[in-house]
Coordinates of C-alpha atoms and ligand atoms in Angstrom, one line a residue:
Chain A
M1 CA -95.5 6.9 102.7
A2 CA -96.9 5.2 105.7
A3 CA -98.7 2.4 103.9
G4 CA -100.5 0.1 106.3
G5 CA -100.4 2.6 109.1
Q6 CA -103.9 3.8 108.6
S7 CA -105.9 4.7 111.7
N8 CA -109.0 2.7 111.0
G9 CA -109.8 2.1 114.5
K10 CA -108.9 -1.7 114.2
G11 CA -105.9 -1.9 116.3
G12 CA -103.8 -5.1 116.7
Q13 CA -102.2 -7.3 114.1
P14 CA -103.3 -7.0 110.6
L15 CA -104.7 -10.2 109.1
L16 CA -102.5 -9.7 106.1
S17 CA -99.4 -7.6 105.9
V18 CA -97.3 -7.2 102.8
Q19 CA -93.9 -5.8 103.5
N20 CA -91.6 -4.3 100.9
V21 CA -92.4 -7.0 98.3
E22 CA -90.6 -7.0 95.0
T23 CA -91.7 -9.4 92.2
F24 CA -90.0 -9.8 88.8
Y25 CA -91.0 -11.3 85.4
G26 CA -87.6 -12.3 84.3
A27 CA -85.6 -9.1 84.5
V28 CA -88.7 -6.9 84.6
M29 CA -89.6 -5.6 88.0
A30 CA -93.4 -5.6 88.2
I31 CA -93.9 -5.0 91.9
R32 CA -91.3 -2.5 93.2
G33 CA -91.4 -2.6 97.0
V34 CA -95.1 -2.7 98.0
S35 CA -96.3 -2.6 101.6
L36 CA -99.9 -2.8 102.7
D37 CA -102.0 -4.0 105.6
V38 CA -105.4 -5.6 105.5
H39 CA -107.2 -6.0 108.9
E40 CA -109.7 -8.6 109.6
G41 CA -113.2 -7.9 108.5
Q42 CA -112.2 -5.1 106.0
I43 CA -112.8 -4.7 102.4
V44 CA -109.6 -3.2 101.1
T45 CA -109.2 -2.1 97.4
I46 CA -106.2 -1.7 95.2
L47 CA -106.8 0.7 92.3
G48 CA -104.6 1.2 89.3
A49 CA -104.5 1.5 85.6
N50 CA -103.8 -1.5 83.3
G51 CA -100.3 -2.9 83.8
A52 CA -99.8 -1.3 87.1
G53 CA -99.0 -4.6 88.7
K54 CA -102.3 -5.3 90.6
T55 CA -102.7 -8.8 89.2
T56 CA -98.9 -9.6 89.9
L57 CA -99.4 -8.4 93.5
L58 CA -102.3 -10.8 94.2
K59 CA -100.3 -13.6 92.5
T60 CA -97.5 -13.0 94.8
I61 CA -99.8 -13.2 97.9
S62 CA -101.5 -16.4 96.6
G63 CA -98.1 -18.1 95.9
V64 CA -98.5 -18.5 92.2
M65 CA -95.6 -16.1 91.9
D66 CA -92.7 -15.9 94.3
P67 CA -91.4 -12.5 95.4
E68 CA -87.7 -11.8 95.0
K69 CA -87.6 -9.7 98.3
G70 CA -89.9 -8.8 101.1
K71 CA -92.3 -10.4 103.5
I72 CA -96.0 -11.5 103.3
V73 CA -97.4 -12.3 106.8
F74 CA -100.7 -13.9 107.2
E75 CA -102.2 -14.4 110.6
G76 CA -98.8 -13.9 112.1
K77 CA -97.1 -16.4 109.8
E78 CA -94.7 -15.7 106.9
I79 CA -96.1 -17.2 103.7
Q80 CA -94.0 -15.6 101.0
G81 CA -92.8 -18.1 98.5
A82 CA -95.0 -21.0 99.8
E83 CA -96.7 -23.2 97.3
P84 CA -100.3 -22.1 96.3
D85 CA -102.0 -25.2 97.8
A86 CA -100.4 -24.4 101.2
I87 CA -101.5 -20.8 101.1
V88 CA -105.1 -21.9 100.0
R89 CA -105.1 -24.2 103.1
S90 CA -104.0 -21.5 105.3
G91 CA -107.2 -19.5 104.4
I92 CA -106.3 -17.2 101.4
V93 CA -108.3 -17.8 98.2
H94 CA -107.6 -16.0 94.9
V95 CA -110.5 -15.4 92.6
P96 CA -108.5 -14.7 89.4
E97 CA -108.9 -12.0 86.8
G98 CA -111.0 -13.2 83.8
R99 CA -112.9 -15.8 85.8
E100 CA -110.7 -18.8 84.9
I101 CA -113.4 -21.3 85.4
F102 CA -113.0 -24.9 84.2
P103 CA -114.9 -24.8 81.0
F104 CA -115.6 -28.5 80.5
L105 CA -116.6 -29.3 84.1
S106 CA -120.1 -28.8 85.3
V107 CA -120.9 -25.8 87.5
E108 CA -121.1 -28.1 90.5
E109 CA -117.9 -29.8 89.7
N110 CA -116.2 -26.4 89.5
L111 CA -117.6 -25.7 93.0
M112 CA -116.2 -29.0 94.2
M113 CA -112.7 -28.1 92.9
G114 CA -113.0 -24.9 94.9
A115 CA -113.3 -27.1 98.0
F116 CA -110.3 -29.2 96.8
T117 CA -108.0 -28.5 99.8
R118 CA -110.7 -28.9 102.4
S119 CA -110.3 -31.8 104.7
D120 CA -113.7 -31.3 106.3
R121 CA -115.6 -32.6 103.3
A122 CA -118.5 -33.5 105.5
N123 CA -119.6 -29.8 105.3
F124 CA -119.5 -29.8 101.6
A125 CA -123.3 -29.9 101.2
A126 CA -123.8 -27.0 103.8
D127 CA -121.2 -24.8 102.0
L128 CA -122.8 -25.6 98.7
D129 CA -126.2 -24.4 100.1
M130 CA -124.5 -21.2 101.4
V131 CA -123.0 -20.6 98.0
H132 CA -126.3 -21.2 96.3
S133 CA -128.1 -18.8 98.7
Y134 CA -125.9 -16.0 97.3
F135 CA -125.9 -17.2 93.7
P136 CA -129.1 -19.0 93.1
I137 CA -128.3 -19.3 89.4
L138 CA -125.5 -21.7 90.2
K139 CA -128.0 -24.0 91.6
D140 CA -130.2 -23.8 88.5
R141 CA -127.3 -24.5 86.3
A142 CA -125.6 -27.0 88.6
G143 CA -125.2 -29.7 85.9
Q144 CA -124.4 -27.5 83.0
Q145 CA -120.9 -27.2 81.5
A146 CA -119.4 -24.0 83.0
G147 CA -118.1 -22.9 79.6
Y148 CA -121.7 -22.2 78.5
L149 CA -122.4 -19.7 81.3
S150 CA -122.6 -16.1 80.6
G151 CA -119.8 -13.7 81.6
G152 CA -121.7 -12.6 84.7
Q153 CA -122.6 -16.1 85.7
Q154 CA -119.0 -17.2 85.2
Q155 CA -117.9 -14.4 87.6
M156 CA -120.4 -15.6 90.1
L157 CA -119.1 -19.1 89.7
A158 CA -115.6 -17.9 90.1
I159 CA -116.5 -16.2 93.5
G160 CA -118.7 -19.1 94.6
R161 CA -115.8 -21.5 93.8
G162 CA -113.6 -19.4 95.9
L163 CA -116.0 -19.4 98.7
M164 CA -116.1 -23.1 98.8
G165 CA -112.5 -23.0 100.1
K166 CA -113.9 -21.3 103.2
P167 CA -111.4 -18.5 103.0
R168 CA -110.6 -16.0 105.8
L169 CA -109.2 -13.7 103.1
M170 CA -110.4 -13.5 99.5
L171 CA -108.4 -11.9 96.7
L172 CA -110.7 -10.7 94.1
D173 CA -109.2 -9.6 90.8
E174 CA -111.4 -7.2 88.7
P175 CA -114.7 -8.9 89.3
S176 CA -116.4 -6.1 87.2
L177 CA -114.4 -6.7 84.1
G178 CA -116.4 -6.9 81.0
L179 CA -119.8 -6.9 82.8
S180 CA -122.8 -4.6 82.4
P181 CA -123.2 -1.8 85.0
I182 CA -126.4 -3.6 86.4
L183 CA -124.4 -6.8 86.8
V184 CA -121.5 -4.9 88.4
Q185 CA -123.9 -3.5 91.0
E186 CA -125.4 -6.9 91.7
I187 CA -122.1 -8.6 92.1
F188 CA -120.7 -5.8 94.4
A189 CA -123.8 -6.0 96.5
I190 CA -123.1 -9.7 97.1
I191 CA -119.4 -8.9 97.7
R192 CA -120.5 -6.6 100.5
R193 CA -123.0 -9.2 101.9
L194 CA -120.3 -11.8 102.0
N195 CA -118.0 -9.6 103.9
Q196 CA -120.7 -8.6 106.4
E197 CA -122.6 -12.0 106.7
Q198 CA -119.8 -14.6 106.2
G199 CA -117.0 -12.4 107.8
V200 CA -114.8 -12.8 104.7
T201 CA -112.1 -10.2 104.6
I202 CA -111.7 -8.9 101.0
L203 CA -108.9 -7.5 99.1
L204 CA -110.4 -6.1 95.9
V205 CA -108.5 -5.2 92.8
E206 CA -110.3 -2.9 90.5
Q207 CA -109.9 -0.6 87.6
N208 CA -113.4 0.7 88.3
A209 CA -112.5 2.9 91.1
N210 CA -115.9 4.3 91.6
V211 CA -117.7 1.1 92.4
A212 CA -114.7 -0.3 94.3
L213 CA -114.3 2.7 96.6
K214 CA -118.1 2.8 97.4
V215 CA -117.8 -0.8 98.8
A216 CA -114.3 -0.7 100.4
D217 CA -113.1 0.7 103.7
H218 CA -109.7 1.4 102.5
G219 CA -108.0 2.0 99.2
F220 CA -104.5 2.0 97.7
V221 CA -103.5 3.4 94.3
L222 CA -100.8 1.4 92.6
E223 CA -98.8 2.9 89.7
V224 CA -96.1 1.0 87.9
G225 CA -95.5 -1.3 90.8
R226 CA -95.5 1.2 93.5
I227 CA -98.2 2.4 95.9
V228 CA -98.7 6.1 95.3
M229 CA -101.7 6.8 97.5
A230 CA -103.2 5.1 100.6
D231 CA -106.3 6.4 102.4
T232 CA -109.8 5.6 103.5
S233 CA -112.1 5.1 100.7
A234 CA -114.2 8.2 101.6
R235 CA -111.1 10.4 101.3
L236 CA -109.9 8.8 98.2
L237 CA -113.3 9.4 96.7
A238 CA -113.0 13.0 97.5
S239 CA -109.4 13.3 96.3
E240 CA -108.9 15.4 93.2
D241 CA -106.2 13.0 91.9
V242 CA -108.4 10.0 92.2
Q243 CA -111.3 11.9 90.8
E244 CA -109.2 13.0 87.7
F245 CA -107.5 9.8 87.0
Y246 CA -109.8 7.0 88.1
L247 CA -113.3 8.4 88.2
G248 CA -113.5 9.6 84.6
M249 CA -113.9 13.2 85.2
H250 CA -112.0 13.8 82.0
G251 CA -111.8 12.2 78.6
E252 CA -109.7 9.2 78.0
S253 CA -106.8 10.7 76.0
Q254 CA -106.6 13.8 78.2
R255 CA -106.4 11.5 81.2
E256 CA -103.4 9.6 79.8
Q257 CA -101.5 12.7 79.2
K258 CA -102.2 14.4 82.4
R259 CA -101.1 11.2 84.3
W260 CA -97.6 11.8 83.1
K261 CA -97.5 15.3 84.4
R262 CA -99.1 14.5 87.7
R263 CA -97.4 11.3 88.6
K264 CA -94.3 13.0 89.7
T265 CA -95.9 15.0 92.4
W266 CA -97.1 11.6 94.0
R267 CA -93.7 10.4 94.8
Chain B
M1 CA -87.9 -67.1 65.1
G2 CA -85.0 -65.9 67.2
V3 CA -83.5 -64.4 64.2
E4 CA -86.7 -62.6 63.1
A5 CA -87.1 -61.2 66.6
L6 CA -83.6 -59.8 66.5
N7 CA -84.6 -58.0 63.5
P8 CA -87.9 -56.6 64.6
Q9 CA -90.4 -56.0 61.9
P10 CA -93.5 -55.1 63.7
Q11 CA -95.5 -54.7 60.5
D12 CA -95.1 -58.4 60.1
E13 CA -97.4 -58.9 63.1
F14 CA -100.5 -57.6 61.7
P15 CA -103.5 -59.6 62.6
R16 CA -104.5 -61.6 59.6
N17 CA -107.0 -64.2 59.1
P18 CA -104.8 -67.3 59.7
S19 CA -106.6 -69.3 57.1
H20 CA -105.5 -67.0 54.4
A21 CA -101.9 -67.0 55.2
P22 CA -101.3 -70.7 54.7
A23 CA -97.8 -71.0 53.4
K24 CA -96.0 -68.8 55.7
P25 CA -93.0 -70.6 57.1
I26 CA -92.4 -68.5 60.1
R27 CA -95.1 -68.6 62.7
S28 CA -96.1 -65.2 63.8
R29 CA -97.8 -64.6 67.0
W30 CA -101.2 -64.2 65.4
E31 CA -100.9 -67.6 63.9
K32 CA -100.7 -69.3 67.1
D33 CA -104.4 -69.1 67.2
A34 CA -104.7 -70.8 63.8
P35 CA -106.0 -74.2 64.8
R36 CA -108.8 -72.7 66.8
C37 CA -109.9 -70.2 64.1
V38 CA -111.6 -72.2 61.5
V39 CA -113.8 -70.1 59.2
A40 CA -116.4 -71.4 56.9
R41 CA -115.0 -70.1 53.7
E42 CA -118.2 -70.1 51.8
E43 CA -119.7 -67.7 54.3
I44 CA -118.3 -64.4 53.4
G45 CA -120.4 -62.6 56.0
L46 CA -119.3 -64.9 58.7
E47 CA -115.8 -64.5 57.7
A48 CA -116.1 -60.7 57.8
L49 CA -117.6 -61.0 61.2
Q50 CA -114.6 -63.0 62.4
L51 CA -112.2 -60.5 61.0
L52 CA -114.3 -57.7 62.6
L53 CA -114.1 -59.4 66.1
G54 CA -110.4 -60.1 65.8
G55 CA -109.8 -56.5 64.6
I56 CA -111.9 -55.0 67.5
A57 CA -109.8 -57.1 70.0
N58 CA -106.5 -55.8 68.4
G59 CA -108.1 -52.4 68.3
C60 CA -108.7 -52.4 71.9
I61 CA -105.0 -52.9 72.6
Y62 CA -104.2 -50.0 70.1
G63 CA -106.9 -48.0 71.8
L64 CA -105.4 -48.6 75.4
V65 CA -102.0 -47.5 74.3
A66 CA -103.5 -44.5 72.6
L67 CA -105.3 -43.8 75.7
G68 CA -101.9 -43.5 77.5
F69 CA -100.7 -41.1 75.0
V70 CA -103.8 -38.9 75.3
L71 CA -104.0 -39.1 79.2
I72 CA -100.6 -37.6 79.3
Y73 CA -101.0 -35.1 76.5
K74 CA -104.3 -33.9 77.8
A75 CA -102.9 -33.1 81.2
T76 CA -99.4 -32.0 80.5
E77 CA -99.1 -31.3 76.8
Q78 CA -96.3 -33.7 76.7
V79 CA -96.1 -36.6 74.3
N80 CA -94.7 -39.8 75.7
F81 CA -93.2 -41.7 72.8
A82 CA -92.2 -44.4 75.2
Q83 CA -95.8 -45.4 75.7
G84 CA -95.6 -48.5 73.5
D85 CA -92.4 -49.7 75.3
M86 CA -93.9 -49.0 78.6
M87 CA -96.7 -51.5 77.4
M88 CA -94.0 -54.0 76.5
F89 CA -92.2 -53.6 79.7
G90 CA -95.5 -54.1 81.8
A91 CA -96.2 -57.1 79.9
F92 CA -92.7 -58.6 80.7
L93 CA -93.1 -57.7 84.3
A94 CA -96.4 -59.5 84.6
L95 CA -95.0 -62.4 82.6
T96 CA -92.2 -62.6 85.2
F97 CA -94.5 -62.5 88.2
V98 CA -96.9 -65.1 86.7
N99 CA -95.1 -67.6 84.7
E100 CA -93.9 -70.8 86.3
A101 CA -90.5 -70.4 85.0
W102 CA -90.1 -67.3 87.0
F103 CA -92.1 -66.3 90.2
G104 CA -95.2 -68.4 89.4
W105 CA -97.7 -66.1 91.3
P106 CA -101.4 -66.3 90.8
F107 CA -102.4 -64.4 87.7
A108 CA -104.4 -61.7 89.5
L109 CA -101.7 -61.0 91.9
G110 CA -99.1 -60.9 89.1
L111 CA -101.3 -58.4 87.1
L112 CA -101.8 -56.2 90.1
A113 CA -98.1 -56.2 90.9
A114 CA -97.2 -55.3 87.3
M115 CA -99.8 -52.5 87.4
A116 CA -98.3 -51.2 90.7
V117 CA -94.7 -51.4 89.5
M118 CA -95.5 -49.6 86.2
G119 CA -97.5 -46.9 88.0
T120 CA -94.7 -46.3 90.4
L121 CA -92.1 -46.2 87.8
S122 CA -94.2 -43.8 85.7
Y123 CA -94.8 -41.6 88.8
L124 CA -91.1 -41.4 89.5
L125 CA -90.1 -40.7 85.9
D126 CA -92.3 -37.6 86.0
K127 CA -91.3 -36.6 89.6
L128 CA -87.7 -37.1 89.2
V129 CA -86.9 -36.4 85.5
L130 CA -89.6 -34.8 83.6
R131 CA -90.4 -32.2 86.2
N132 CA -86.9 -30.9 85.9
L133 CA -87.4 -30.3 82.2
F134 CA -90.2 -27.8 83.0
G135 CA -89.7 -24.7 81.1
Q136 CA -87.5 -26.3 78.5
P137 CA -88.7 -26.5 74.9
Q138 CA -91.3 -29.1 74.1
F139 CA -88.9 -31.2 72.1
A140 CA -86.8 -31.9 75.1
V141 CA -89.5 -34.2 76.4
V142 CA -90.0 -35.7 73.1
I143 CA -86.4 -36.5 72.7
L144 CA -86.2 -37.8 76.3
T145 CA -89.2 -40.2 75.9
I146 CA -87.8 -41.5 72.5
A147 CA -84.5 -42.2 74.3
L148 CA -86.4 -43.8 77.1
G149 CA -88.1 -46.1 74.7
F150 CA -84.7 -47.3 73.4
V151 CA -83.5 -47.8 76.9
I152 CA -86.6 -49.8 77.9
R153 CA -86.2 -52.0 74.8
F154 CA -82.6 -52.6 75.5
A155 CA -83.2 -53.4 79.2
A156 CA -85.9 -55.8 78.2
G157 CA -83.7 -57.5 75.7
V158 CA -81.0 -57.9 78.3
I159 CA -83.3 -59.2 81.0
W160 CA -85.8 -61.4 79.1
G161 CA -83.9 -61.9 75.8
H162 CA -85.4 -61.4 72.3
E163 CA -87.4 -64.7 72.0
P164 CA -91.1 -64.0 71.9
Q165 CA -92.7 -65.3 75.0
S166 CA -96.3 -65.9 76.2
I167 CA -97.8 -65.1 79.5
E168 CA -99.6 -68.0 81.2
T169 CA -103.1 -67.0 81.9
P170 CA -106.1 -68.9 83.1
L171 CA -107.5 -68.5 79.6
T172 CA -104.7 -69.8 77.5
G173 CA -105.8 -72.0 74.7
K174 CA -109.5 -71.9 75.4
S175 CA -112.0 -70.7 72.8
V176 CA -115.7 -69.8 72.6
H177 CA -117.9 -71.1 69.8
F178 CA -120.8 -68.9 69.1
A179 CA -123.1 -69.2 66.0
G180 CA -120.4 -70.6 63.9
L181 CA -117.8 -68.1 65.0
V182 CA -114.7 -69.2 66.9
M183 CA -113.0 -66.7 69.1
G184 CA -110.1 -67.2 71.3
L185 CA -111.2 -66.7 74.9
E186 CA -108.2 -64.3 75.1
E187 CA -109.8 -62.0 72.4
V188 CA -113.1 -62.1 74.3
A189 CA -111.1 -61.2 77.5
V190 CA -109.4 -58.3 75.8
I191 CA -112.6 -56.7 74.7
V192 CA -114.3 -57.3 78.0
V193 CA -111.3 -56.0 80.1
T194 CA -111.2 -52.9 77.8
I195 CA -114.9 -52.3 78.3
A196 CA -114.6 -52.7 82.0
L197 CA -111.5 -50.5 82.2
T198 CA -113.2 -47.7 80.2
A199 CA -116.1 -47.8 82.7
V200 CA -113.8 -47.6 85.7
L201 CA -111.8 -44.8 84.1
F202 CA -115.2 -43.0 83.3
V203 CA -116.2 -43.3 87.0
F204 CA -112.6 -42.2 88.1
F205 CA -112.6 -39.0 86.0
S206 CA -116.2 -38.0 86.7
R207 CA -116.8 -39.0 90.2
T208 CA -113.5 -38.9 92.2
R209 CA -112.0 -35.8 93.7
I210 CA -108.6 -36.6 92.2
G211 CA -110.0 -37.5 88.8
L212 CA -111.9 -34.2 88.7
A213 CA -108.7 -32.5 89.8
M214 CA -106.9 -34.2 86.8
Q215 CA -109.6 -32.8 84.4
A216 CA -109.5 -29.4 85.9
S217 CA -105.6 -29.2 85.7
S218 CA -105.8 -30.1 82.1
Q219 CA -108.6 -27.6 81.3
N220 CA -107.2 -24.7 83.0
Q221 CA -103.7 -25.2 84.7
L222 CA -103.6 -21.7 86.3
A223 CA -107.0 -22.0 87.8
A224 CA -106.0 -25.4 89.3
Y225 CA -103.1 -23.7 91.0
Y226 CA -105.5 -21.0 92.4
M227 CA -107.7 -23.7 93.8
G228 CA -104.9 -25.2 95.7
I229 CA -104.7 -28.3 93.5
P230 CA -101.1 -29.6 93.7
V231 CA -100.8 -29.5 89.9
K232 CA -97.3 -31.0 89.7
R233 CA -98.3 -34.0 91.9
V234 CA -101.5 -34.4 89.8
Y235 CA -99.3 -34.6 86.7
S236 CA -97.2 -37.3 88.3
L237 CA -100.4 -39.2 89.1
V238 CA -101.5 -38.9 85.5
W239 CA -98.3 -40.3 84.5
A240 CA -98.7 -43.1 87.0
L241 CA -102.2 -43.9 85.7
S242 CA -101.0 -44.1 82.0
G243 CA -98.3 -46.5 83.4
V244 CA -101.0 -48.7 84.9
V245 CA -103.0 -48.5 81.7
A246 CA -99.9 -49.5 79.8
A247 CA -99.3 -52.6 82.0
I248 CA -102.9 -53.6 81.4
A249 CA -102.6 -53.1 77.7
G250 CA -99.3 -55.2 77.8
V251 CA -100.8 -58.0 79.6
L252 CA -103.7 -58.2 77.2
F253 CA -101.3 -58.0 74.3
A254 CA -99.2 -60.8 75.8
T255 CA -102.3 -62.9 76.6
K256 CA -103.5 -62.7 73.0
G257 CA -100.2 -63.6 71.5
T258 CA -96.5 -63.3 72.5
I259 CA -94.4 -60.6 73.6
D260 CA -90.8 -59.5 72.8
P261 CA -88.7 -56.4 73.2
A262 CA -89.7 -55.1 69.8
S263 CA -93.5 -55.3 70.6
G264 CA -93.5 -51.8 72.0
L265 CA -93.1 -50.5 68.4
L266 CA -96.8 -51.0 68.2
G267 CA -96.8 -47.7 70.0
I268 CA -96.5 -46.0 66.5
K269 CA -99.7 -47.4 65.3
A270 CA -101.3 -46.5 68.6
F271 CA -100.0 -42.9 68.1
A272 CA -101.8 -42.8 64.7
A273 CA -104.9 -44.1 66.5
A274 CA -104.6 -41.3 69.1
V275 CA -104.4 -38.8 66.3
I276 CA -107.4 -40.3 64.4
G277 CA -109.4 -39.9 67.6
G278 CA -108.4 -36.3 68.2
F279 CA -105.4 -36.6 70.6
G280 CA -107.4 -34.8 73.2
S281 CA -110.3 -37.2 73.7
L282 CA -110.2 -40.4 75.8
P283 CA -113.2 -41.9 74.0
G284 CA -111.5 -40.7 70.8
A285 CA -108.3 -42.6 71.6
L286 CA -110.3 -46.0 72.0
L287 CA -112.4 -45.4 68.9
G288 CA -109.3 -44.6 66.9
G289 CA -107.5 -47.7 68.2
I290 CA -110.6 -49.8 67.2
I291 CA -110.8 -48.2 63.7
V292 CA -107.1 -49.0 63.2
G293 CA -107.5 -52.5 64.6
V294 CA -110.6 -53.2 62.4
V295 CA -109.2 -51.9 59.2
E296 CA -105.9 -53.7 59.4
P297 CA -107.3 -57.4 58.9
F298 CA -109.7 -56.2 56.2
A299 CA -107.0 -54.4 54.4
A300 CA -104.7 -57.5 54.7
R301 CA -107.5 -59.8 53.5
Y302 CA -109.1 -57.8 50.7
L303 CA -106.3 -55.5 49.5
A304 CA -103.0 -56.2 47.8
A305 CA -100.1 -57.2 50.0
G306 CA -98.5 -54.3 51.9
Y307 CA -101.6 -52.1 52.1
S308 CA -102.5 -53.1 55.4
Q309 CA -99.2 -51.9 56.8
I310 CA -99.9 -48.4 55.7
A311 CA -103.6 -48.5 56.5
P312 CA -103.3 -46.9 59.9
Y313 CA -101.3 -44.0 58.7
A314 CA -103.4 -43.6 55.6
I315 CA -106.5 -43.3 57.8
M316 CA -104.6 -40.7 59.9
L317 CA -103.8 -38.6 57.0
I318 CA -107.3 -38.8 55.6
V319 CA -108.7 -37.9 59.1
L320 CA -106.2 -35.0 59.5
V321 CA -107.3 -33.6 56.1
I322 CA -111.0 -33.9 56.7
A323 CA -111.3 -33.2 60.4
P324 CA -107.9 -31.7 61.5
N325 CA -108.9 -32.0 65.2
G326 CA -109.6 -35.7 65.0
I327 CA -113.0 -37.3 64.9
L328 CA -113.8 -36.8 68.6
A329 CA -112.1 -33.6 69.4
Q330 CA -113.4 -31.3 72.1
M331 CA -114.0 -27.8 70.8
Q332 CA -111.2 -26.7 73.0
K333 CA -109.8 -23.2 73.4
K334 CA -107.1 -24.0 75.8
K335 CA -106.2 -21.4 78.4
V336 CA -102.6 -20.7 79.3
Ligands
ADP401 N1 -96.5 -13.1 82.1 C1 -95.8 -11.9 82.1 N2 -94.6 -11.8 81.6 C2 -94.0 -10.7 81.5 N3 -94.4 -9.5 82.0 C3 -95.7 -9.6 82.5 C4 -96.4 -10.7 82.6 N4 -97.7 -10.4 83.1 C5 -97.6 -9.1 83.4 N5 -96.5 -8.5 83.0 C6 -96.1 -7.1 83.2 O1 -96.1 -6.8 84.5 C7 -96.7 -5.6 84.7 C8 -97.9 -5.7 85.8 O2 -98.9 -6.5 85.1 P1 -100.1 -6.9 85.9 O3 -99.9 -7.2 87.2 O4 -101.0 -7.8 85.0 O5 -101.0 -5.5 85.9 P2 -102.6 -5.2 86.2 O6 -103.2 -6.4 86.7 O7 -102.5 -4.1 87.1 O8 -103.1 -4.9 84.9 C9 -97.1 -5.1 83.3 O9 -96.2 -4.1 82.9 C10 -97.1 -6.3 82.5 O10 -96.8 -6.0 81.2
MG402 MG1 -104.7 -7.5 86.1

């Protein structure tokens, strides 16, 4: 499968290029040779069921885990296996699954920690204003302990904290997790604005394929550590397989059974 | 005295009101202050106040050692059983820098040098030794720090001998008289320094970038990695900080009385103080220390002999039964 070779009209070097990456938990291979490209200015989504390896892939990119094999190239430089702080400095910020805020720090202190690696601390106030303009609630709650925020507010804080690192590429892991449909809409609208207004390239991991494909330019489908589909969002949205397995056209149990039958045809 | 010191009995060094320990043949370090601490016997209240102040001063030292335990535990979930011995070693370093018999440096310079050396040694201990134990079972670190305590005690005995020694400070032998109370100036200094250090640490943890990063790393290690905080270096810095605090505690301890290689066994009481305070709370550690410090002299004065020695542990057990998380525990659901 020609992953990364999409004709998206954006020629030239990709901003991020993942090449044949394999990542293990002990003896268990969670990422089994994944390749994908993300071009500057895009929103790219990785879809997949629970346990497919989406989070592991993001962790491998952000340096929290080291790949056993393969290359990760960001802005022309190989970064696989580098320490997470070096990777944040190079311009990749990982907004983790489940928010992972600092519960006993205030909202503003959480945002300060997002800017930890920045050497241009003079711009802190301006960046804080920028984050507040997207998430006004974070200004209202600036002094409050982050652990007391609601789930949606914590997700906003996690994204805002990531923005404080001034990333060129933001890795977003399931921002819709556990949020009401209205909040999901709100957060995805902001993700799109960040992409357009701040020029942040976004690699978005989602189980909620419907929402993700509507905001993304490109999509990849990950199954048990391998990419099984790669296409433009429009085509993925129209694809029967995606409709069946990720857009909830069938009941839950039926879907699980069908996956087993259909998976073979994808390889 | 030398014989006694070779058979260290730390329990023998509880603060007791000297005027009530008249016939004791061997001078313990607390009794050094005896001539200066004259209490009006008929004034029970005044006596209690005197006991209270002395207890608070001792408690501050327990509290600072407990603070060292908690700093490291909160950040790294390791327990450093050598904390008391680090305190003792820091005191001997300062003594070496300051006393006329050795280097004879000005007191402030010697104190700063002892803090710097202890900070550096602790940093290197984490960076070169403990970091390699990452992923090993928890008890590997426990065993290692217990062994380290033995090594420090042994090294101190070889270098400085087992005779109790005092550090020469600008305050030695001075006392303050206030409303009928007599306090050694050293005791006042201990309390003042502890308050000042608490204020400095508070500002450090709540206002500085690295202090906030320490808090962040201890609250959510994974998220700290995601933010690009160099978590391992932050852990080493926490060790360094606890080494610096140990040095300060040691100097205060040696200022109030004398120091010998067995003094570090005070760490066991400080550990109880940390548990009383919640083992995850910095203010709790200080409060726990002060509780232990205050209860000891009162138990020695008003209860039958021997009770004061078990008092810290009795309180610890009571606290563990009533409030298993300690009295100032954060309601913490710790993330992986
Ligand atoms: N800490 C871990 N230790 C061992 N196996 C893990 C660990 N985390 C995830 N896995 C396994 O790796 C695979 C991929 O997990 P993950 O990347 O979290 O999937 P996703 O994010 O797509 O739900 C799963 O089979 C999961 O069981
Ligand atoms: Mg996941």
